[in-house]
PDB file of C-alpha atoms in Angstrom:
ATOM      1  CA  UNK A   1      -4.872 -11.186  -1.105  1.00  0.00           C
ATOM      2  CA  UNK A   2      -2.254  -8.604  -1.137  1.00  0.00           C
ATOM      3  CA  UNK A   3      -1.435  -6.613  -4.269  1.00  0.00           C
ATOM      4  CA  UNK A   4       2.006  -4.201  -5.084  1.00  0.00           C
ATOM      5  CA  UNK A   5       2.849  -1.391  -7.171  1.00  0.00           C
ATOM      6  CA  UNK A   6       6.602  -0.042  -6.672  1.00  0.00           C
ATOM      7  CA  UNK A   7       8.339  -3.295  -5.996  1.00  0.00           C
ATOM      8  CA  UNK A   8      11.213  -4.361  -7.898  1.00  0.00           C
ATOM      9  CA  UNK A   9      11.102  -7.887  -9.431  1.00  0.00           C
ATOM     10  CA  UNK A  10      13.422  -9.261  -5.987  1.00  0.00           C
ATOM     11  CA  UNK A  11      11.092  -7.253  -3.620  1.00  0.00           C
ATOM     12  CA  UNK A  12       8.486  -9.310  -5.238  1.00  0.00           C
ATOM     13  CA  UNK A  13       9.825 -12.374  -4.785  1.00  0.00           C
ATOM     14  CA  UNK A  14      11.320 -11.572  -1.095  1.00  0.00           C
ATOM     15  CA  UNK A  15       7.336 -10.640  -0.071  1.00  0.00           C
ATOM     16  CA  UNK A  16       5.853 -14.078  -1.561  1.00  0.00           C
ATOM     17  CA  UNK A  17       8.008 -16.063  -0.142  1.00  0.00           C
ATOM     18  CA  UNK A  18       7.765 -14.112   3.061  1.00  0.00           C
ATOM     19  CA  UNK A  19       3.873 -14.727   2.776  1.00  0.00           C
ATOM     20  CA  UNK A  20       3.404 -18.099   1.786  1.00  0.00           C
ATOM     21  CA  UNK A  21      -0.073 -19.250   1.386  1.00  0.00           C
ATOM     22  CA  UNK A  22      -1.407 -15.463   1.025  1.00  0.00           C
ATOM     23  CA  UNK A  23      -2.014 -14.520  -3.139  1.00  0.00           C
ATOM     24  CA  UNK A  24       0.764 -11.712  -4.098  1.00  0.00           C
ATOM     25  CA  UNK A  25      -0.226  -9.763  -7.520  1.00  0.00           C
ATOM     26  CA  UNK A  26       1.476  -6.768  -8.999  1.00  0.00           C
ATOM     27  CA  UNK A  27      -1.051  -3.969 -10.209  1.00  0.00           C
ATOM     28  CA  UNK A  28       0.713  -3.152 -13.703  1.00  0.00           C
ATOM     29  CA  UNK A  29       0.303   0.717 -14.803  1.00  0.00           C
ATOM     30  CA  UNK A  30      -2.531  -0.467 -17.615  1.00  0.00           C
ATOM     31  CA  UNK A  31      -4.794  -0.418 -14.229  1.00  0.00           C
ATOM     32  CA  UNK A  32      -4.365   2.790 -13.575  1.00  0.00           C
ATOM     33  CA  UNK A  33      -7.599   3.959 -15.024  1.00  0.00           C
ATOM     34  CA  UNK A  34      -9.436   0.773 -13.523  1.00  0.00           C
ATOM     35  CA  UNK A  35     -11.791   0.376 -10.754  1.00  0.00           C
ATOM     36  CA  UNK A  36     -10.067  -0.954  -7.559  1.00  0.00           C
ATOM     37  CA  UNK A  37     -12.661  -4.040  -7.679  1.00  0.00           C
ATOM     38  CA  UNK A  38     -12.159  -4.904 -11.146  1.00  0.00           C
ATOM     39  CA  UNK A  39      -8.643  -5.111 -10.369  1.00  0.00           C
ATOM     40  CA  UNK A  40      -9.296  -7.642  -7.581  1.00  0.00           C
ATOM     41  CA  UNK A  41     -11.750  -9.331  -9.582  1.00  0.00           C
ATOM     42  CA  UNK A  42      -8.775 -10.190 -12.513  1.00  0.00           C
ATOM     43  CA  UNK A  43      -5.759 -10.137 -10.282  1.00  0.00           C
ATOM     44  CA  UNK A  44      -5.406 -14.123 -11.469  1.00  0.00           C
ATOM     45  CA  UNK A  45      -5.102 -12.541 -15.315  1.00  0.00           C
ATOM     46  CA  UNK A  46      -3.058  -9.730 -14.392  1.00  0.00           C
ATOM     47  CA  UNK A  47       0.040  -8.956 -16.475  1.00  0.00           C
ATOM     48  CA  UNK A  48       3.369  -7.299 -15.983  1.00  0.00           C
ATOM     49  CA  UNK A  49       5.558  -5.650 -13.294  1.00  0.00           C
ATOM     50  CA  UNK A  50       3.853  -3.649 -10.594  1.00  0.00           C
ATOM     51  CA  UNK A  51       7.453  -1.525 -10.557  1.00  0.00           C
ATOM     52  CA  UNK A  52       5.830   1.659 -12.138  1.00  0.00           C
ATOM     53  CA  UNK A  53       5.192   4.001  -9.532  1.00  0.00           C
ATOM     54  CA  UNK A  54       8.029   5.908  -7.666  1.00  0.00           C
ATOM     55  CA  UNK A  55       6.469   4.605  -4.176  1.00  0.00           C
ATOM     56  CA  UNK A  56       5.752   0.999  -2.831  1.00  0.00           C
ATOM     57  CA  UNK A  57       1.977   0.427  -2.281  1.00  0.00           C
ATOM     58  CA  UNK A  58       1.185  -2.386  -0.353  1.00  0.00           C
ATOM     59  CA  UNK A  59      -2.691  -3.035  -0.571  1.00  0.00           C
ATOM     60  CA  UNK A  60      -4.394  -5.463   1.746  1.00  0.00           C
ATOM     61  CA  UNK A  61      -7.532  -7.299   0.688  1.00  0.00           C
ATOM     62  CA  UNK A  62     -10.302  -9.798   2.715  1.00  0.00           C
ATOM     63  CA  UNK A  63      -7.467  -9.872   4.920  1.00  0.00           C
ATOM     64  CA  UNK A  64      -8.555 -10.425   9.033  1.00  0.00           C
ATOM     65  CA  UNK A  65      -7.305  -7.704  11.434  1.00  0.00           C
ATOM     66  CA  UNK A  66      -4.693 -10.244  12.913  1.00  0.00           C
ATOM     67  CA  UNK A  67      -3.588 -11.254   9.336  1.00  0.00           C
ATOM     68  CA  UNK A  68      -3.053  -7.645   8.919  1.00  0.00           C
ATOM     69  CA  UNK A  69      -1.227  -6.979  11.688  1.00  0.00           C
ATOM     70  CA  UNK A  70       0.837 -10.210  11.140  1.00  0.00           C
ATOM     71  CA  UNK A  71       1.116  -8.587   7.161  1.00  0.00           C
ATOM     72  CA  UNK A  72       2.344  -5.767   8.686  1.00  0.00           C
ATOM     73  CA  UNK A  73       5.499  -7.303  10.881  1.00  0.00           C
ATOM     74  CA  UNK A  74       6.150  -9.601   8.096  1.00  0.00           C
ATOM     75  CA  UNK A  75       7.368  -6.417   6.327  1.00  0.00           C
ATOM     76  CA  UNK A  76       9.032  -4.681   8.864  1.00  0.00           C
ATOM     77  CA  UNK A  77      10.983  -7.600   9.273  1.00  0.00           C
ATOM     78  CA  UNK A  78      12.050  -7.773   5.363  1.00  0.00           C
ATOM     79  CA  UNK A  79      13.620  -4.279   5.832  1.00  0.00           C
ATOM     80  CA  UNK A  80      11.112  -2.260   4.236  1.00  0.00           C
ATOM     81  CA  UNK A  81      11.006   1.282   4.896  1.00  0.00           C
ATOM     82  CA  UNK A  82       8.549   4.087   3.248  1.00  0.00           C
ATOM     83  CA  UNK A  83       5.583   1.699   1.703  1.00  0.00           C
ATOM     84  CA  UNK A  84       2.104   3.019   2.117  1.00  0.00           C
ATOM     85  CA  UNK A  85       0.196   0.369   3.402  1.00  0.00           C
ATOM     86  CA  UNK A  86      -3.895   0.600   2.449  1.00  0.00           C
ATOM     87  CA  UNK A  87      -6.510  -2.403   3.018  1.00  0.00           C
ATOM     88  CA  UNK A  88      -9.546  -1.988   0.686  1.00  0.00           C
ATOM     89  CA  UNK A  89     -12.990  -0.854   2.024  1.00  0.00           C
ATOM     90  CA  UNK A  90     -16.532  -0.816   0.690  1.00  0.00           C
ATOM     91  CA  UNK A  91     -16.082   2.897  -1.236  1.00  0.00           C
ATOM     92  CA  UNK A  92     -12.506   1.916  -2.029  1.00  0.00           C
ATOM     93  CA  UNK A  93     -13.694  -1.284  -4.211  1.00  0.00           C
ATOM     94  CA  UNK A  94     -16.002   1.637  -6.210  1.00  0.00           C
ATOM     95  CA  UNK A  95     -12.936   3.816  -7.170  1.00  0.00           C
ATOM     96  CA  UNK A  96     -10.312   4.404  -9.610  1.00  0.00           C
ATOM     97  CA  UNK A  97      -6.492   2.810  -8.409  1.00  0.00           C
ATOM     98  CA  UNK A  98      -5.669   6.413  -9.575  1.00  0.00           C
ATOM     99  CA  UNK A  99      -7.900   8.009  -7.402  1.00  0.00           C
ATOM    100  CA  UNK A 100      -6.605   5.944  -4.931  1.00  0.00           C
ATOM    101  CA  UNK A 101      -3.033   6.080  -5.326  1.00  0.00           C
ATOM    102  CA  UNK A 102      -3.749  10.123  -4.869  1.00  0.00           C
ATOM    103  CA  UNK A 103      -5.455   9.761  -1.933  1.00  0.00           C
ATOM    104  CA  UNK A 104      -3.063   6.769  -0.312  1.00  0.00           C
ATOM    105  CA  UNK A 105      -0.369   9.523  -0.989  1.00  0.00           C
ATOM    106  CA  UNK A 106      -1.865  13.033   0.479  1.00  0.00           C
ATOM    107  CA  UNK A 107      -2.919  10.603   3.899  1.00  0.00           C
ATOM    108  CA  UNK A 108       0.684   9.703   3.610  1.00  0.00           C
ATOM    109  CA  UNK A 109       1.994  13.438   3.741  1.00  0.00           C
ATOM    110  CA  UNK A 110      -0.740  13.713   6.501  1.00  0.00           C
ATOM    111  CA  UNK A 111       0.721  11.369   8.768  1.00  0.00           C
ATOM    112  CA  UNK A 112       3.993  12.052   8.000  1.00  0.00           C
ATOM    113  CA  UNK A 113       3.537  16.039   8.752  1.00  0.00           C
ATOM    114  CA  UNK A 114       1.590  14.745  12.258  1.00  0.00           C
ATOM    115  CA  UNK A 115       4.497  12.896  13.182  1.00  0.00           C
ATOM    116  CA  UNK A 116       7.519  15.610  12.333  1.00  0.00           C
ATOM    117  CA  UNK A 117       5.125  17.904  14.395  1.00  0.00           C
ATOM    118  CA  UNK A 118       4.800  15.293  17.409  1.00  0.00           C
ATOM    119  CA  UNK A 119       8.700  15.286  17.424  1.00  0.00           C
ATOM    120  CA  UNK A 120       8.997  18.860  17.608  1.00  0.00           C
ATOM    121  CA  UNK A 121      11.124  21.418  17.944  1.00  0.00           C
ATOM    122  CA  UNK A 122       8.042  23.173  19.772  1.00  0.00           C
ATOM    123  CA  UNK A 123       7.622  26.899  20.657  1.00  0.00           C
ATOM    124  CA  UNK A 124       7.196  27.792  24.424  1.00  0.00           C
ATOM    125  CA  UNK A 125       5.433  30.869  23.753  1.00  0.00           C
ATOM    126  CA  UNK A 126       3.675  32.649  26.421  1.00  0.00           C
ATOM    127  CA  UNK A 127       4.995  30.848  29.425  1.00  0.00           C
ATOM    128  CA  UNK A 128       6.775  32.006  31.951  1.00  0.00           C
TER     129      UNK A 128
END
């Protein structure tokens, strides 16, 4: 299963047909308050646009490791830049999307800090 949040009604459409036999649901902004396995446990009933949230979420669950990998070229090859990719885990399924959505979005400022840093410019102090 895969689920959304920040996709526009074509980016929807582009990553189902991109994924075929894999379920696609958009998390609408009523589950914001919800637990993350509640969430999975309705995704059939779920209503509305996922397009809420000012960055694309793209959350993998009971997905293999090669399906996730294969999830993950699948999207580099539709052109998407910038979307925080999460897979669920046993203490994820216990929490809040909100919750969540915070956490998805400090690791993301993480990672991206690690990597401007990796880059550089660095400081050659105290060689000679």
């Amino acid at each position: 299963m895969i689920f959304l949040i920040g996709f526009s009604e074509d980016e929807v459409e582009l990553v189902r047909n991109a994924f075929g036999d894999v379920p696609v649901y958009e998390i609408p902004e009523e589950c914001r308050g919800w637990i993350l396995s509640e969430i999975i446990e309705k995704a059939d009933s779920l209503k509305g646009s996922g397009n809420w949230h000012e960055r694309k979420f793209f959350l993998m669950h009971d997905l293999s490791n090669e399906e996730i990998k294969d999830a993950l070229r699948k999207m580099k090859s539709l052109g998407f830049r910038g979307v925080i990719y999460a897979t669920t885990t046993p203490n994820s399924l216990t929490m809040k999307l909100d919750e969540l959505i915070e956490e998805w979005l400090e690791e993301d400022e993480y990672f991206r800090q690690l990597r401007k840093m990796k880059k550089g410019p660095y400081l050659n102090i105290g060689s000679s």
